[in-house]
């Protein structure tokens, strides 16, 4: 199960940034970063009140859809067999109760993990993990709703949905088969909202290993693992292998103005360094160091800005650093509640304080 991300209690983030596909030979749209100075421009964070009786520290799980969906989903355990779905569709809005779900077999640990659709703001899946058969735990159960959680259908048997997007009249999804032995899963395509599905047009051995995919509004897509990358120019109907891919990426976004993919990954565990590529992994460009070993590459917005979260040694709230796409230096954004949960193309940024169980939002200045 996935980055994109499954979120447990108030400690997990969502999700995947909207992206797309294009020429691998386009020129990089920005200068290579060369300096490490950090001018400060603090953000003003606002706590987002949860619905009455809902606590992010008590069996509530979040998933924030990327742009253009613009929705944060919450699944709240009311009992071991009954779960409520809530939706927040604007930073200044309020949570709206949108549905209920009662799984056929209740999860042992009470977890109901929402998986936001990358495109459709009314479609989501939920994953119930550690499902019990008597006293024996045997896997997971997933359900999908296309009407904000009002109605649900089960996705196969012992199937975990880890990513999905309604695009071009069909659903592209990454499924994990938790049965023993596992059946056909990985990257799939469905024309009936995951009632049934088939593998996409690539060798089954590689399709079954796909863990992530990215797309843009034109229907161009990437899919891959740490070891290989595939491209599609027609909403996932057909795929071709992307040659020269030399390393995996933690975050991938589509830059429409430059007509290229921007792919970045952390070069070491908690190293405060990232490398990025604009040619589908043929060459990688090293960023300047943040200068602190505790910083974690946490997010990249749809415009290519990278974010590092730097916790303090004392366990107090850390601070947020960003490397704008067109900049040569990291910028200190001041104290932050926690890791970045999601960012929208209107400048909205979401963050989660896992210790206190609070959700926050702020607006990035242009």
PDB file of N, CA, C and O in Angstrom, residues 201-243:
ATOM      1  N   UNK A 201      -2.036  -1.523 -21.083  1.00  0.00           N
ATOM      2  CA  UNK A 201      -1.267  -2.045 -22.198  1.00  0.00           C
ATOM      3  C   UNK A 201       0.227  -2.003 -22.000  1.00  0.00           C
ATOM      4  O   UNK A 201       0.930  -1.252 -22.679  1.00  0.00           O
ATOM      5  N   UNK A 202       0.709  -2.821 -21.082  1.00  0.00           N
ATOM      6  CA  UNK A 202       2.152  -3.016 -20.903  1.00  0.00           C
ATOM      7  C   UNK A 202       2.332  -4.443 -20.395  1.00  0.00           C
ATOM      8  O   UNK A 202       1.359  -5.083 -19.979  1.00  0.00           O
ATOM      9  N   UNK A 203       3.544  -4.991 -20.435  1.00  0.00           N
ATOM     10  CA  UNK A 203       3.742  -6.365 -19.969  1.00  0.00           C
ATOM     11  C   UNK A 203       3.221  -6.559 -18.547  1.00  0.00           C
ATOM     12  O   UNK A 203       3.445  -5.723 -17.668  1.00  0.00           O
ATOM     13  N   UNK A 204       2.515  -7.667 -18.324  1.00  0.00           N
ATOM     14  CA  UNK A 204       1.914  -7.933 -17.025  1.00  0.00           C
ATOM     15  C   UNK A 204       2.950  -7.902 -15.904  1.00  0.00           C
ATOM     16  O   UNK A 204       2.680  -7.425 -14.797  1.00  0.00           O
ATOM     17  N   UNK A 205       4.128  -8.412 -16.163  1.00  0.00           N
ATOM     18  CA  UNK A 205       5.160  -8.443 -15.126  1.00  0.00           C
ATOM     19  C   UNK A 205       5.499  -7.048 -14.631  1.00  0.00           C
ATOM     20  O   UNK A 205       5.774  -6.849 -13.446  1.00  0.00           O
ATOM     21  N   UNK A 206       5.472  -6.062 -15.540  1.00  0.00           N
ATOM     22  CA  UNK A 206       5.778  -4.697 -15.119  1.00  0.00           C
ATOM     23  C   UNK A 206       4.541  -3.981 -14.604  1.00  0.00           C
ATOM     24  O   UNK A 206       4.612  -3.215 -13.648  1.00  0.00           O
ATOM     25  N   UNK A 207       3.382  -4.229 -15.220  1.00  0.00           N
ATOM     26  CA  UNK A 207       2.150  -3.606 -14.738  1.00  0.00           C
ATOM     27  C   UNK A 207       1.872  -3.983 -13.290  1.00  0.00           C
ATOM     28  O   UNK A 207       1.398  -3.165 -12.496  1.00  0.00           O
ATOM     29  N   UNK A 208       2.186  -5.214 -12.911  1.00  0.00           N
ATOM     30  CA  UNK A 208       1.908  -5.676 -11.556  1.00  0.00           C
ATOM     31  C   UNK A 208       2.835  -5.028 -10.533  1.00  0.00           C
ATOM     32  O   UNK A 208       2.561  -5.070  -9.336  1.00  0.00           O
ATOM     33  N   UNK A 209       3.938  -4.425 -11.006  1.00  0.00           N
ATOM     34  CA  UNK A 209       4.901  -3.788 -10.104  1.00  0.00           C
ATOM     35  C   UNK A 209       4.706  -2.276  -9.989  1.00  0.00           C
ATOM     36  O   UNK A 209       5.362  -1.628  -9.170  1.00  0.00           O
ATOM     37  N   UNK A 210       3.818  -1.685 -10.793  1.00  0.00           N
ATOM     38  CA  UNK A 210       3.610  -0.238 -10.759  1.00  0.00           C
ATOM     39  C   UNK A 210       3.067   0.177  -9.397  1.00  0.00           C
ATOM     40  O   UNK A 210       2.131  -0.435  -8.874  1.00  0.00           O
ATOM     41  N   UNK A 211       3.647   1.212  -8.820  1.00  0.00           N
ATOM     42  CA  UNK A 211       3.209   1.690  -7.512  1.00  0.00           C
ATOM     43  C   UNK A 211       2.684   3.114  -7.547  1.00  0.00           C
ATOM     44  O   UNK A 211       2.018   3.545  -6.606  1.00  0.00           O
ATOM     45  N   UNK A 212       2.967   3.874  -8.607  1.00  0.00           N
ATOM     46  CA  UNK A 212       2.561   5.272  -8.697  1.00  0.00           C
ATOM     47  C   UNK A 212       2.195   5.618 -10.134  1.00  0.00           C
ATOM     48  O   UNK A 212       2.685   4.998 -11.068  1.00  0.00           O
ATOM     49  N   UNK A 213       1.323   6.609 -10.293  1.00  0.00           N
ATOM     50  CA  UNK A 213       1.135   7.191 -11.616  1.00  0.00           C
ATOM     51  C   UNK A 213       0.820   8.665 -11.472  1.00  0.00           C
ATOM     52  O   UNK A 213       0.395   9.133 -10.419  1.00  0.00           O
ATOM     53  N   UNK A 214       1.047   9.417 -12.559  1.00  0.00           N
ATOM     54  CA  UNK A 214       0.836  10.860 -12.586  1.00  0.00           C
ATOM     55  C   UNK A 214       0.194  11.216 -13.919  1.00  0.00           C
ATOM     56  O   UNK A 214       0.468  10.582 -14.938  1.00  0.00           O
ATOM     57  N   UNK A 215      -0.644  12.249 -13.924  1.00  0.00           N
ATOM     58  CA  UNK A 215      -1.329  12.627 -15.154  1.00  0.00           C
ATOM     59  C   UNK A 215      -1.575  14.121 -15.179  1.00  0.00           C
ATOM     60  O   UNK A 215      -1.454  14.814 -14.169  1.00  0.00           O
ATOM     61  N   UNK A 216      -1.905  14.619 -16.379  1.00  0.00           N
ATOM     62  CA  UNK A 216      -2.295  16.023 -16.496  1.00  0.00           C
ATOM     63  C   UNK A 216      -3.640  16.136 -17.185  1.00  0.00           C
ATOM     64  O   UNK A 216      -4.262  15.131 -17.546  1.00  0.00           O
ATOM     65  N   UNK A 217      -4.109  17.344 -17.388  1.00  0.00           N
ATOM     66  CA  UNK A 217      -5.449  17.561 -17.916  1.00  0.00           C
ATOM     67  C   UNK A 217      -5.591  17.169 -19.380  1.00  0.00           C
ATOM     68  O   UNK A 217      -6.713  17.056 -19.888  1.00  0.00           O
ATOM     69  N   UNK A 218      -4.485  16.951 -20.087  1.00  0.00           N
ATOM     70  CA  UNK A 218      -4.551  16.549 -21.489  1.00  0.00           C
ATOM     71  C   UNK A 218      -4.636  15.036 -21.663  1.00  0.00           C
ATOM     72  O   UNK A 218      -4.762  14.547 -22.776  1.00  0.00           O
ATOM     73  N   UNK A 219      -4.520  14.294 -20.564  1.00  0.00           N
ATOM     74  CA  UNK A 219      -4.573  12.843 -20.640  1.00  0.00           C
ATOM     75  C   UNK A 219      -3.226  12.183 -20.756  1.00  0.00           C
ATOM     76  O   UNK A 219      -3.143  10.951 -20.899  1.00  0.00           O
ATOM     77  N   UNK A 220      -2.151  12.951 -20.690  1.00  0.00           N
ATOM     78  CA  UNK A 220      -0.808  12.377 -20.721  1.00  0.00           C
ATOM     79  C   UNK A 220      -0.444  11.862 -19.332  1.00  0.00           C
ATOM     80  O   UNK A 220      -0.773  12.489 -18.332  1.00  0.00           O
ATOM     81  N   UNK A 221       0.234  10.719 -19.279  1.00  0.00           N
ATOM     82  CA  UNK A 221       0.484  10.050 -18.009  1.00  0.00           C
ATOM     83  C   UNK A 221       1.886   9.464 -17.939  1.00  0.00           C
ATOM     84  O   UNK A 221       2.497   9.143 -18.957  1.00  0.00           O
ATOM     85  N   UNK A 222       2.360   9.330 -16.691  1.00  0.00           N
ATOM     86  CA  UNK A 222       3.552   8.547 -16.371  1.00  0.00           C
ATOM     87  C   UNK A 222       3.155   7.512 -15.333  1.00  0.00           C
ATOM     88  O   UNK A 222       2.265   7.748 -14.504  1.00  0.00           O
ATOM     89  N   UNK A 223       3.839   6.380 -15.336  1.00  0.00           N
ATOM     90  CA  UNK A 223       3.638   5.358 -14.312  1.00  0.00           C
ATOM     91  C   UNK A 223       4.954   4.633 -14.116  1.00  0.00           C
ATOM     92  O   UNK A 223       5.708   4.438 -15.074  1.00  0.00           O
ATOM     93  N   UNK A 224       5.241   4.240 -12.881  1.00  0.00           N
ATOM     94  CA  UNK A 224       6.500   3.547 -12.696  1.00  0.00           C
ATOM     95  C   UNK A 224       6.783   3.141 -11.276  1.00  0.00           C
ATOM     96  O   UNK A 224       5.959   3.267 -10.370  1.00  0.00           O
ATOM     97  N   UNK A 225       7.984   2.637 -11.082  1.00  0.00           N
ATOM     98  CA  UNK A 225       8.537   2.260  -9.791  1.00  0.00           C
ATOM     99  C   UNK A 225       9.910   2.905  -9.697  1.00  0.00           C
ATOM    100  O   UNK A 225      10.260   3.783 -10.485  1.00  0.00           O
ATOM    101  N   UNK A 226      10.694   2.456  -8.750  1.00  0.00           N
ATOM    102  CA  UNK A 226      12.067   2.955  -8.626  1.00  0.00           C
ATOM    103  C   UNK A 226      12.948   2.535  -9.794  1.00  0.00           C
ATOM    104  O   UNK A 226      13.992   3.124 -10.045  1.00  0.00           O
ATOM    105  N   UNK A 227      12.541   1.517 -10.526  1.00  0.00           N
ATOM    106  CA  UNK A 227      13.445   0.932 -11.515  1.00  0.00           C
ATOM    107  C   UNK A 227      13.050   1.158 -12.963  1.00  0.00           C
ATOM    108  O   UNK A 227      13.882   0.979 -13.847  1.00  0.00           O
ATOM    109  N   UNK A 228      11.797   1.514 -13.226  1.00  0.00           N
ATOM    110  CA  UNK A 228      11.417   1.704 -14.617  1.00  0.00           C
ATOM    111  C   UNK A 228      10.283   2.708 -14.712  1.00  0.00           C
ATOM    112  O   UNK A 228       9.596   3.003 -13.731  1.00  0.00           O
ATOM    113  N   UNK A 229      10.094   3.236 -15.925  1.00  0.00           N
ATOM    114  CA  UNK A 229       9.111   4.282 -16.152  1.00  0.00           C
ATOM    115  C   UNK A 229       8.402   4.028 -17.478  1.00  0.00           C
ATOM    116  O   UNK A 229       9.032   3.651 -18.462  1.00  0.00           O
ATOM    117  N   UNK A 230       7.068   4.246 -17.473  1.00  0.00           N
ATOM    118  CA  UNK A 230       6.259   4.099 -18.676  1.00  0.00           C
ATOM    119  C   UNK A 230       5.501   5.391 -18.935  1.00  0.00           C
ATOM    120  O   UNK A 230       5.195   6.146 -18.008  1.00  0.00           O
ATOM    121  N   UNK A 231       5.190   5.652 -20.229  1.00  0.00           N
ATOM    122  CA  UNK A 231       4.472   6.859 -20.636  1.00  0.00           C
ATOM    123  C   UNK A 231       3.239   6.490 -21.445  1.00  0.00           C
ATOM    124  O   UNK A 231       3.227   5.505 -22.174  1.00  0.00           O
ATOM    125  N   UNK A 232       2.204   7.343 -21.304  1.00  0.00           N
ATOM    126  CA  UNK A 232       0.999   7.196 -22.110  1.00  0.00           C
ATOM    127  C   UNK A 232       0.558   8.573 -22.575  1.00  0.00           C
ATOM    128  O   UNK A 232       0.572   9.530 -21.796  1.00  0.00           O
ATOM    129  N   UNK A 233       0.148   8.686 -23.816  1.00  0.00           N
ATOM    130  CA  UNK A 233      -0.323   9.963 -24.352  1.00  0.00           C
ATOM    131  C   UNK A 233      -1.831   9.979 -24.565  1.00  0.00           C
ATOM    132  O   UNK A 233      -2.371  10.947 -25.088  1.00  0.00           O
ATOM    133  N   UNK A 234      -2.530   8.904 -24.140  1.00  0.00           N
ATOM    134  CA  UNK A 234      -3.971   8.813 -24.400  1.00  0.00           C
ATOM    135  C   UNK A 234      -4.736   8.314 -23.175  1.00  0.00           C
ATOM    136  O   UNK A 234      -5.508   7.371 -23.258  1.00  0.00           O
ATOM    137  N   UNK A 235      -4.506   8.953 -22.039  1.00  0.00           N
ATOM    138  CA  UNK A 235      -5.241   8.659 -20.795  1.00  0.00           C
ATOM    139  C   UNK A 235      -5.092   7.219 -20.338  1.00  0.00           C
ATOM    140  O   UNK A 235      -6.015   6.630 -19.768  1.00  0.00           O
ATOM    141  N   UNK A 236      -3.941   6.635 -20.594  1.00  0.00           N
ATOM    142  CA  UNK A 236      -3.659   5.303 -20.090  1.00  0.00           C
ATOM    143  C   UNK A 236      -4.113   4.159 -20.967  1.00  0.00           C
ATOM    144  O   UNK A 236      -4.001   2.990 -20.566  1.00  0.00           O
ATOM    145  N   UNK A 237      -4.609   4.446 -22.163  1.00  0.00           N
ATOM    146  CA  UNK A 237      -5.075   3.375 -23.039  1.00  0.00           C
ATOM    147  C   UNK A 237      -3.912   2.541 -23.575  1.00  0.00           C
ATOM    148  O   UNK A 237      -3.976   1.315 -23.630  1.00  0.00           O
ATOM    149  N   UNK A 238      -2.841   3.204 -24.008  1.00  0.00           N
ATOM    150  CA  UNK A 238      -1.652   2.503 -24.480  1.00  0.00           C
ATOM    151  C   UNK A 238      -0.427   3.119 -23.807  1.00  0.00           C
ATOM    152  O   UNK A 238      -0.429   4.291 -23.428  1.00  0.00           O
ATOM    153  N   UNK A 239       0.636   2.314 -23.685  1.00  0.00           N
ATOM    154  CA  UNK A 239       1.827   2.742 -22.948  1.00  0.00           C
ATOM    155  C   UNK A 239       3.087   2.385 -23.727  1.00  0.00           C
ATOM    156  O   UNK A 239       3.128   1.374 -24.427  1.00  0.00           O
ATOM    157  N   UNK A 240       4.120   3.217 -23.563  1.00  0.00           N
ATOM    158  CA  UNK A 240       5.433   2.928 -24.125  1.00  0.00           C
ATOM    159  C   UNK A 240       6.469   3.093 -23.028  1.00  0.00           C
ATOM    160  O   UNK A 240       6.310   3.907 -22.112  1.00  0.00           O
ATOM    161  N   UNK A 241       7.528   2.315 -23.138  1.00  0.00           N
ATOM    162  CA  UNK A 241       8.592   2.386 -22.144  1.00  0.00           C
ATOM    163  C   UNK A 241       9.402   3.659 -22.328  1.00  0.00           C
ATOM    164  O   UNK A 241       9.697   4.052 -23.450  1.00  0.00           O
ATOM    165  N   UNK A 242       9.730   4.339 -21.227  1.00  0.00           N
ATOM    166  CA  UNK A 242      10.555   5.545 -21.278  1.00  0.00           C
ATOM    167  C   UNK A 242      12.013   5.152 -21.090  1.00  0.00           C
ATOM    168  O   UNK A 242      12.407   4.743 -19.990  1.00  0.00           O
ATOM    169  N   UNK A 243      12.848   5.248 -22.131  1.00  0.00           N
ATOM    170  CA  UNK A 243      14.240   4.803 -22.016  1.00  0.00           C
ATOM    171  C   UNK A 243      15.081   5.794 -21.217  1.00  0.00           C
ATOM    172  O   UNK A 243      14.748   6.971 -21.088  1.00  0.00           O
TER     173      UNK A 243
END
